[in-house]
PDB file of C-alpha atoms in Angstrom:
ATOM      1  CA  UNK A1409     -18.520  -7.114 -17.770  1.00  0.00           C
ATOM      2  CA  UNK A1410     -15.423  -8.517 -19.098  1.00  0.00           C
ATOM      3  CA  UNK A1411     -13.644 -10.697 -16.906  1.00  0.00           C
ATOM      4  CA  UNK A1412     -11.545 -13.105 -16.129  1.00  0.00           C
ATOM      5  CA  UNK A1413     -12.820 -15.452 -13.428  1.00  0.00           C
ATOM      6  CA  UNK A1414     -11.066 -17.785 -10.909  1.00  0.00           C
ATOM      7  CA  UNK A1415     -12.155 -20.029  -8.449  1.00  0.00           C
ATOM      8  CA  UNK A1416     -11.604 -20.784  -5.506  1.00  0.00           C
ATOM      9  CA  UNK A1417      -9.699 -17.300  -4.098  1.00  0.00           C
ATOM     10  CA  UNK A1418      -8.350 -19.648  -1.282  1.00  0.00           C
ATOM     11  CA  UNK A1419      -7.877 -22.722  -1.241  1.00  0.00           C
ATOM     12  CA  UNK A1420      -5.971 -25.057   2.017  1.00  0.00           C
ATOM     13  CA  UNK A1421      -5.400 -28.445   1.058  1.00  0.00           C
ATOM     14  CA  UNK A1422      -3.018 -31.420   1.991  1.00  0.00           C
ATOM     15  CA  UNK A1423      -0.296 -33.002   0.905  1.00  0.00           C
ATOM     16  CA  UNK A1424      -1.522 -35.559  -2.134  1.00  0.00           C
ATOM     17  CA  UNK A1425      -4.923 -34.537  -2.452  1.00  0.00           C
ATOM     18  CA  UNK A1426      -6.165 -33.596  -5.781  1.00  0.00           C
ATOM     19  CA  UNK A1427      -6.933 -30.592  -6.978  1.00  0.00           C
ATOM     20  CA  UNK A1428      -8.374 -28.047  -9.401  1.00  0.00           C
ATOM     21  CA  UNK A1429      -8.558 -24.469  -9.848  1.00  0.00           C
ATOM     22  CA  UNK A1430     -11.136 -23.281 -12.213  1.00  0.00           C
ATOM     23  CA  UNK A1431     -10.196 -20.025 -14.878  1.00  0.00           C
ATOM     24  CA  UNK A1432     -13.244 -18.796 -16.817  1.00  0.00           C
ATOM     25  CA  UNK A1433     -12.852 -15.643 -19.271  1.00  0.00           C
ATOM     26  CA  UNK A1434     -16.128 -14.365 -20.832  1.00  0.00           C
ATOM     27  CA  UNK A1435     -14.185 -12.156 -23.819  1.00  0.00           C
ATOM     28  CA  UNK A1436     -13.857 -15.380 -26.596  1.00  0.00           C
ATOM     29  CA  UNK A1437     -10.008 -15.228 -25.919  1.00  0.00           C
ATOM     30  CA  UNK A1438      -7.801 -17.207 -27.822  1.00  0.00           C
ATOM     31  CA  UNK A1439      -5.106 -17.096 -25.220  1.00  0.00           C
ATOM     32  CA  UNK A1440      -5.086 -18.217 -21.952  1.00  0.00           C
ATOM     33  CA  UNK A1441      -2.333 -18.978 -18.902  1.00  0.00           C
ATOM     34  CA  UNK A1442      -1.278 -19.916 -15.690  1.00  0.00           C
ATOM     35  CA  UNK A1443       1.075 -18.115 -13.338  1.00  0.00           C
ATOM     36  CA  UNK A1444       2.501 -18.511 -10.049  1.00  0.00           C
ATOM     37  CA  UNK A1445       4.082 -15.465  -8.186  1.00  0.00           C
ATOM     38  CA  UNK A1446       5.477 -16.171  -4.848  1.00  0.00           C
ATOM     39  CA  UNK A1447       7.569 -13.944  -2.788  1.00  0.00           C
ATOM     40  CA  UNK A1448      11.014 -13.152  -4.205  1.00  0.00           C
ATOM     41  CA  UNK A1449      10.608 -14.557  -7.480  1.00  0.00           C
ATOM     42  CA  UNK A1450       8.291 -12.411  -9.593  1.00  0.00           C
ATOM     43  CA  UNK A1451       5.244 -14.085 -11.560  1.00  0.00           C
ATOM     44  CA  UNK A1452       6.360 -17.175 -13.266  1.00  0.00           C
ATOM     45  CA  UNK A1453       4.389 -18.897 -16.091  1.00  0.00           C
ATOM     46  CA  UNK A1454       2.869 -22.384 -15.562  1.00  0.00           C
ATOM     47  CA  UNK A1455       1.209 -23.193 -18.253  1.00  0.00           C
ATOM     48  CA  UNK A1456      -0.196 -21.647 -21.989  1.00  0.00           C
ATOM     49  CA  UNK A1457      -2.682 -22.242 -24.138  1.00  0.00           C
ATOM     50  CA  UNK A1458      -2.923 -20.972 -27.847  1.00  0.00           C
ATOM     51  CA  UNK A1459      -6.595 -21.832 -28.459  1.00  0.00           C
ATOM     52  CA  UNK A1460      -8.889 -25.416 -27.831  1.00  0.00           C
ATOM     53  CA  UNK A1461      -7.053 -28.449 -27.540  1.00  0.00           C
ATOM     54  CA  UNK A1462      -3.414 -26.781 -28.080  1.00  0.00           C
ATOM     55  CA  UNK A1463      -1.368 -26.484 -24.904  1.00  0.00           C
ATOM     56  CA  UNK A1464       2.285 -25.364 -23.834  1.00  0.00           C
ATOM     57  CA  UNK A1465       4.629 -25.399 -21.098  1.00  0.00           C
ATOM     58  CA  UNK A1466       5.974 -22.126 -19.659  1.00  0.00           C
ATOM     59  CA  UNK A1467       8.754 -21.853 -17.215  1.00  0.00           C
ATOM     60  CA  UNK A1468       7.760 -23.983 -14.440  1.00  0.00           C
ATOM     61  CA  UNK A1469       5.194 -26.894 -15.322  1.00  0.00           C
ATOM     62  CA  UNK A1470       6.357 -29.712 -13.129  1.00  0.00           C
ATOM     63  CA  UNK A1471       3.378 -30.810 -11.123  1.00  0.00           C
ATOM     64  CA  UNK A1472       0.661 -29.222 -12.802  1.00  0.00           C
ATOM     65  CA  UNK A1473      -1.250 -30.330 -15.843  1.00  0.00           C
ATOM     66  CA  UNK A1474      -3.794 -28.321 -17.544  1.00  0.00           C
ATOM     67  CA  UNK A1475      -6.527 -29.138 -20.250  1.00  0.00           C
ATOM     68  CA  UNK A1476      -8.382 -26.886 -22.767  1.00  0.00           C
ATOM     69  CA  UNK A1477     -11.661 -28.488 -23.945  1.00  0.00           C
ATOM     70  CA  UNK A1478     -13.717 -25.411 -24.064  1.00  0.00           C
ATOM     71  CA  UNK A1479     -12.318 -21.858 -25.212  1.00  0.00           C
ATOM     72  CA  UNK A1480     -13.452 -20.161 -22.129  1.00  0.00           C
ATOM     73  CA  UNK A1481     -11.888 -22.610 -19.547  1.00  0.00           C
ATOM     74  CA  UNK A1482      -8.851 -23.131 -18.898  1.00  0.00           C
ATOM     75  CA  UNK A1483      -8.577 -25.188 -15.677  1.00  0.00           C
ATOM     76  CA  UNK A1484      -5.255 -26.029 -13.694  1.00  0.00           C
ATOM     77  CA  UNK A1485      -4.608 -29.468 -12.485  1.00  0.00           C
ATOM     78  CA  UNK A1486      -2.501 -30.666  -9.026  1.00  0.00           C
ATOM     79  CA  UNK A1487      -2.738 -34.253  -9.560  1.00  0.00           C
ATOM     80  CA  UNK A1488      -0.387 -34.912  -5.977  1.00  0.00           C
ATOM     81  CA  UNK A1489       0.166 -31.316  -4.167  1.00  0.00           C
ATOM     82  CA  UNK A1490       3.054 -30.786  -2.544  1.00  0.00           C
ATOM     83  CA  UNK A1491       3.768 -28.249  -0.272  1.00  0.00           C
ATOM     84  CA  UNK A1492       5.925 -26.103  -2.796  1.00  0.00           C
ATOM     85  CA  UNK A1493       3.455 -25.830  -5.111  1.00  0.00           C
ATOM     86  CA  UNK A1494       1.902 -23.012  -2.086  1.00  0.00           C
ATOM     87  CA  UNK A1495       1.376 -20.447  -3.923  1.00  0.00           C
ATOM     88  CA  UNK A1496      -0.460 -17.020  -5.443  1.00  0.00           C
ATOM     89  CA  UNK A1497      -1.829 -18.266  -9.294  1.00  0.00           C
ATOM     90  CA  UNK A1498      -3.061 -15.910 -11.410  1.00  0.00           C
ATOM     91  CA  UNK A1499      -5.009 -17.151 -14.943  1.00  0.00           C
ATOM     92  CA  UNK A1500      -4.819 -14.419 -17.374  1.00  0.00           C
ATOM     93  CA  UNK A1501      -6.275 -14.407 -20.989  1.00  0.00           C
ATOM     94  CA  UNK A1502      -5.952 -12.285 -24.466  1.00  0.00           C
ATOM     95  CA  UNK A1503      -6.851 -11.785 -27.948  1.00  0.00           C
ATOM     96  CA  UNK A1504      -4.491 -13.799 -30.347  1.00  0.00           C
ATOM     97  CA  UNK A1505      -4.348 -10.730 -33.230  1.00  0.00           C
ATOM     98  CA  UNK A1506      -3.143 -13.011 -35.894  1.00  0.00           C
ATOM     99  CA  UNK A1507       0.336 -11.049 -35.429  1.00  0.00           C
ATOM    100  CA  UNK A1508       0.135 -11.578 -31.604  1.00  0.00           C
ATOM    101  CA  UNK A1509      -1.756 -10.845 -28.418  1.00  0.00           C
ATOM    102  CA  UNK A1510      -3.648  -8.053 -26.998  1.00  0.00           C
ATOM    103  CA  UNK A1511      -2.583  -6.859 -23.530  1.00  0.00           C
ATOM    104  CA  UNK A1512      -3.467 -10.276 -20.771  1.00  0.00           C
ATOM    105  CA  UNK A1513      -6.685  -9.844 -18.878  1.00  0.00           C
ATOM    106  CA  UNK A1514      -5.588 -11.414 -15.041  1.00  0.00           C
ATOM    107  CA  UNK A1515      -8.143 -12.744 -12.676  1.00  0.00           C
ATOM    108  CA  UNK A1516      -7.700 -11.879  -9.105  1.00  0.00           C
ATOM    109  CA  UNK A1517      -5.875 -14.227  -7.650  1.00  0.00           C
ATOM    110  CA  UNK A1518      -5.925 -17.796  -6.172  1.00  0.00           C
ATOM    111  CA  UNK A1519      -4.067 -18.245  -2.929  1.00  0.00           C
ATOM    112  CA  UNK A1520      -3.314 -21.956  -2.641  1.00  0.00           C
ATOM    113  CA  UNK A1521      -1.785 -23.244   0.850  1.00  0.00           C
ATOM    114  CA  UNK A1522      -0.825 -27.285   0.902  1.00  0.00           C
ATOM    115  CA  UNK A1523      -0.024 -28.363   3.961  1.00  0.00           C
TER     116      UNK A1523
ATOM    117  CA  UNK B1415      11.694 -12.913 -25.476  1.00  0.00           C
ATOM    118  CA  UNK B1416      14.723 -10.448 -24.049  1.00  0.00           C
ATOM    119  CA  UNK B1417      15.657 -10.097 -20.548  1.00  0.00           C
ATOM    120  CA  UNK B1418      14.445  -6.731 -18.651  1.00  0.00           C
ATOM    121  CA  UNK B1419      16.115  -5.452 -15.815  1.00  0.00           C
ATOM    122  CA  UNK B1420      14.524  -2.801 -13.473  1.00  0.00           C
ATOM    123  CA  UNK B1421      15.223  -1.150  -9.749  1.00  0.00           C
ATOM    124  CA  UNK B1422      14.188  -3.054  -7.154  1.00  0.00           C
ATOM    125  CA  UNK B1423      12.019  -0.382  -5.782  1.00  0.00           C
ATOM    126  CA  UNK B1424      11.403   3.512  -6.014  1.00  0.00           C
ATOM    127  CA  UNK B1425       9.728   6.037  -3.933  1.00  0.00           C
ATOM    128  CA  UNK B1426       7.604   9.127  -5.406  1.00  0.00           C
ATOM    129  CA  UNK B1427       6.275  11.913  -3.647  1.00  0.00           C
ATOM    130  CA  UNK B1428       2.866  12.131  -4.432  1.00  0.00           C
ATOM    131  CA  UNK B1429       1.777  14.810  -6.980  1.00  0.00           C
ATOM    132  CA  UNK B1430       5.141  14.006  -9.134  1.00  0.00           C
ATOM    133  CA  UNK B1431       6.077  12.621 -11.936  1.00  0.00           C
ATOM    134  CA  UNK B1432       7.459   8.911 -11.304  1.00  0.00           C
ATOM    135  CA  UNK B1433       9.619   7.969 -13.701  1.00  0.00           C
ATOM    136  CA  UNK B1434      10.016   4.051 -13.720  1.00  0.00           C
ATOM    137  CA  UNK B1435      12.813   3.058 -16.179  1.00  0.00           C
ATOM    138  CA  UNK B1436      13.624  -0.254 -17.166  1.00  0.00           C
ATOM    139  CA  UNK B1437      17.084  -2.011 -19.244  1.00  0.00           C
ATOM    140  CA  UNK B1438      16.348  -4.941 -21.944  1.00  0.00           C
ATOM    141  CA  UNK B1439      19.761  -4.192 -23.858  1.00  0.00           C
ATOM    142  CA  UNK B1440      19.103  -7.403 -25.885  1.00  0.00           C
ATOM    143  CA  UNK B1441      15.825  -6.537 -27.356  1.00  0.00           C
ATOM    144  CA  UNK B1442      14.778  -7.604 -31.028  1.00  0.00           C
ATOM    145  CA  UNK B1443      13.735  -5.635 -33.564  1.00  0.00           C
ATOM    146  CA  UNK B1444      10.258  -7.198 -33.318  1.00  0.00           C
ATOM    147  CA  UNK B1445       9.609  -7.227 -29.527  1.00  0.00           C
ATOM    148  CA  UNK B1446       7.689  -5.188 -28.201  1.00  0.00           C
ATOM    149  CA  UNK B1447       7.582  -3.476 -24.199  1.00  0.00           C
ATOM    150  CA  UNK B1448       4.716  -4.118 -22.077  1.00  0.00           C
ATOM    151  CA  UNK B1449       4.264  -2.186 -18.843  1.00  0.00           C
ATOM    152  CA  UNK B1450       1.697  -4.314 -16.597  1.00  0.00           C
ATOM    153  CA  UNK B1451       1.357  -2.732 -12.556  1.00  0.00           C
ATOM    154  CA  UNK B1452      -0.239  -5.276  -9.820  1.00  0.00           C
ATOM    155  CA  UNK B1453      -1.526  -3.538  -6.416  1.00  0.00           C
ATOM    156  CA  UNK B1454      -1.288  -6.035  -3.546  1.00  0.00           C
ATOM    157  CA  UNK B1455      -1.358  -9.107  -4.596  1.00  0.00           C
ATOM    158  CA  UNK B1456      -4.148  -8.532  -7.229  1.00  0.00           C
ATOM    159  CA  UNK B1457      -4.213  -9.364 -10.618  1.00  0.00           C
ATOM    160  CA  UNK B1458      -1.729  -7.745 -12.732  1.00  0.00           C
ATOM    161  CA  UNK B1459      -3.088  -5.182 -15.076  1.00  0.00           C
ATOM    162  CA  UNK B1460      -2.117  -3.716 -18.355  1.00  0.00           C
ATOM    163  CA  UNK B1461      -0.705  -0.225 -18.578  1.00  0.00           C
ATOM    164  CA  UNK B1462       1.203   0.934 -21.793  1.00  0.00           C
ATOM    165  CA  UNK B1463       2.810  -1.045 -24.489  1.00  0.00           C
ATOM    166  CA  UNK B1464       5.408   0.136 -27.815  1.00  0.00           C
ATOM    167  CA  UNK B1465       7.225  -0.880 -29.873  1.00  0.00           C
ATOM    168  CA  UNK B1466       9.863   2.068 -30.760  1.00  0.00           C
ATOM    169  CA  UNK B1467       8.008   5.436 -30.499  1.00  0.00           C
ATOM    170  CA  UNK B1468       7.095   7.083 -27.813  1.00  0.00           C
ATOM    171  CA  UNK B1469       3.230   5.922 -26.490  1.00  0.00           C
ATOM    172  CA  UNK B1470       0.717   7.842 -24.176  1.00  0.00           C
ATOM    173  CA  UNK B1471      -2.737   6.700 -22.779  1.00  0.00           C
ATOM    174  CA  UNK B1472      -4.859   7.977 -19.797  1.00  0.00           C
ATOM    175  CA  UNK B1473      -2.838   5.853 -17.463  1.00  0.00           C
ATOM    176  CA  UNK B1474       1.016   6.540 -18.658  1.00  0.00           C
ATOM    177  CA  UNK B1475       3.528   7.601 -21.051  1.00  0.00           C
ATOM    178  CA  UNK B1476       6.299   5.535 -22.274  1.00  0.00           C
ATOM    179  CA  UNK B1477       9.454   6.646 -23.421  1.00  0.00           C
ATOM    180  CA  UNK B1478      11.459   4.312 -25.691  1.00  0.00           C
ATOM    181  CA  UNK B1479      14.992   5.170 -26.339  1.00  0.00           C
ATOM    182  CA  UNK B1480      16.122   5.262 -29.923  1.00  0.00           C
ATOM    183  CA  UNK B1481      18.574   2.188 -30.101  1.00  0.00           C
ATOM    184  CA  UNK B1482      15.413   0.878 -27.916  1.00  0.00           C
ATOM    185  CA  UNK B1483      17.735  -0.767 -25.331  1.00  0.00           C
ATOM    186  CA  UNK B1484      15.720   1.355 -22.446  1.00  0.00           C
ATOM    187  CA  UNK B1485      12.477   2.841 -21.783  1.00  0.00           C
ATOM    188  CA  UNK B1486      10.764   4.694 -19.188  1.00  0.00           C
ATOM    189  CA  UNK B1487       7.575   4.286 -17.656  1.00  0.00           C
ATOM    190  CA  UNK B1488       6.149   7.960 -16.571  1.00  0.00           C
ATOM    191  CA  UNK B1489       3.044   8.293 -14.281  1.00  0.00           C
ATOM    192  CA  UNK B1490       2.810  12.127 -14.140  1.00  0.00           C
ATOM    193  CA  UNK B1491       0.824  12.804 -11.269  1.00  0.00           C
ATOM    194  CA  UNK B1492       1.881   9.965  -9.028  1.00  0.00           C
ATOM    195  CA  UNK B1493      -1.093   9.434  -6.176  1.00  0.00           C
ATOM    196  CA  UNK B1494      -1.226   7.036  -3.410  1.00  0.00           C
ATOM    197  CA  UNK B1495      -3.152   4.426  -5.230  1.00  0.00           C
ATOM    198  CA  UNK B1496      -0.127   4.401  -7.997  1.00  0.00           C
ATOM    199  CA  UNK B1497       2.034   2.750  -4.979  1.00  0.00           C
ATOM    200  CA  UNK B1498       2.489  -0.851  -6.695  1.00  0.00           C
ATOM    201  CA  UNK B1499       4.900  -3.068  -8.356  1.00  0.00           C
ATOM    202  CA  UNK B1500       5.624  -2.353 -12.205  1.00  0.00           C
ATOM    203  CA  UNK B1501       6.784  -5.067 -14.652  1.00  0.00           C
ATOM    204  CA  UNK B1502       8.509  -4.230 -17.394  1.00  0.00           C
ATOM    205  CA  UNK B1503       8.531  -7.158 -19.690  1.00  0.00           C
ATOM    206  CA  UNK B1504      10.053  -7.310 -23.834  1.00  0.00           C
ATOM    207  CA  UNK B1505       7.949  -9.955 -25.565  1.00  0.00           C
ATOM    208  CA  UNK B1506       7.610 -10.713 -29.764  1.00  0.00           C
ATOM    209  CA  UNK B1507       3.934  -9.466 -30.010  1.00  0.00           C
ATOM    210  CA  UNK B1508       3.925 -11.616 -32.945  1.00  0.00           C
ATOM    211  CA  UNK B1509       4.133 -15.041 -31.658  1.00  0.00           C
ATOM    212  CA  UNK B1510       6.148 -15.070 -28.531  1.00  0.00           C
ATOM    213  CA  UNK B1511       3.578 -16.856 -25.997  1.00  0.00           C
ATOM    214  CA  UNK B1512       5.660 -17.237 -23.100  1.00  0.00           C
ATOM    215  CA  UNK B1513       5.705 -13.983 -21.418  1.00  0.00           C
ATOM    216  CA  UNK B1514       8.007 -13.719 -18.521  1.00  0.00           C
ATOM    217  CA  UNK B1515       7.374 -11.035 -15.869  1.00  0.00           C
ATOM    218  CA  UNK B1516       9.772 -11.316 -13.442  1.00  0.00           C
ATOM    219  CA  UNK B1517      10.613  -9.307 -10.306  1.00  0.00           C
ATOM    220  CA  UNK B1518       9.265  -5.561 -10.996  1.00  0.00           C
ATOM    221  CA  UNK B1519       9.830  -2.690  -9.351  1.00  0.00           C
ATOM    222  CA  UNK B1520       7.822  -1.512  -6.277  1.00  0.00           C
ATOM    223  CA  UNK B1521       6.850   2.006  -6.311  1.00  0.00           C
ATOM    224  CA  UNK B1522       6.140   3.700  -3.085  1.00  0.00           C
ATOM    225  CA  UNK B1523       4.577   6.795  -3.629  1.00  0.00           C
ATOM    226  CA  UNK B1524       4.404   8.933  -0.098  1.00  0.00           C
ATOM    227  CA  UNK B1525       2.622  11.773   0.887  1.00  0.00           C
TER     228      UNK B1525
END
């Protein structure tokens, strides 16, 4: 089945402590990203990634880092957590059509509490 | 990618047609609408998408005006598992990477 796969669904953690949450897509997308939807504001992007090795900023990047060694992973980094980085993410992933991207494929859902 | 701007939120009475329109005034010629839904706080999934004529699929229709400064999402048998929030969202779907979602419009669709 074609999915997009995140891990852990919840996560509680404190203040400092490293983290990462794992996004695995099983489709040989191109594209993959980050987003963080909290109440009020909509889903806002984190982080993008075009293909290997190539990554981007989106709207809100401070405090997160992500790499892209492998196509299908896209991991996202919280080197110090703070406690406003508590938060839904959502990875999502598409095609890259050579004239843009298919529709994104979204995981279900991290919920990430920092205390 | 242009700004969108939709209704907050929208209520349907289930077995009608909800009709989910959405503003992005400063669209480009290139840019394309997406229509994504997310129930609860599940991942957002893909609807409908055009560029400047009117699309259907087994899910929706979409209904672009002709200066393409509006469209409308139509669900034409809105059930109770419809009730979610829509994003409407204008993005170049030939290189613009950073897609911005932002704030939907939650549609309640009571029985």
């Amino acid at each position: 089945e074609a999915q997009v796969t995140q891990n852990p669904r919840y996560l509680i953690t404190v203040t400092g402590k490293k983290l990462t949450v794992t996004c695995s897509q099983n489709m040989n997308h191109e594209y993959m990203s980050w987003y963080r939807q909290d109440p009020g504001l909509g889903l806002r992007q984190i982080y993008y990634s075009m293909n290997v090795e190539v990554t981007d900023k989106g709207d809100v990047p401070e405090g997160y880092k992500v790499s892209r060694k492998e196509k299908r992973n896209f991991p996202l980094i919280l080197e110090s957590p703070s406690p406003n980085q508590t938060s839904l993410y959502f990875c999502a992933s598409s095609l890259y059509l050579g004239r843009g991207l298919s529709p994104l494929h979204f995981g279900n859902g991290t919920r990430l509490t920092v205390t | 990618d242009a700004k969108t701007t939709q209704p907050p939120s929208m209520d349907c009475a289930e077995g009608r047609a909800a009709n989910l329109p959405c503003n992005h005034s400063t669209i480009s010629g290139n840019e394309y609408v997406y229509w994504y839904r997310q129930i609860h706080s599940q991942g957002p999934q893909y609807i409908i998408h055009g560029l400047k004529n009117n699309e259907t699929n087994e899910m929706a229709s979409l209904i672009i005006t002709e200066d393409r400064k509006s469209s409308t999402l139509i669900l034409p048998h809105a059930t109770l598992r419809d009730t979610a929030v829509y994003y409407c969202i204008a993005a170049w779907r030939a290189g613009s990477y950073q897609l911005t979602f932002g704030k939907g419009t939650k549609l309640s669709v009571i029985p």
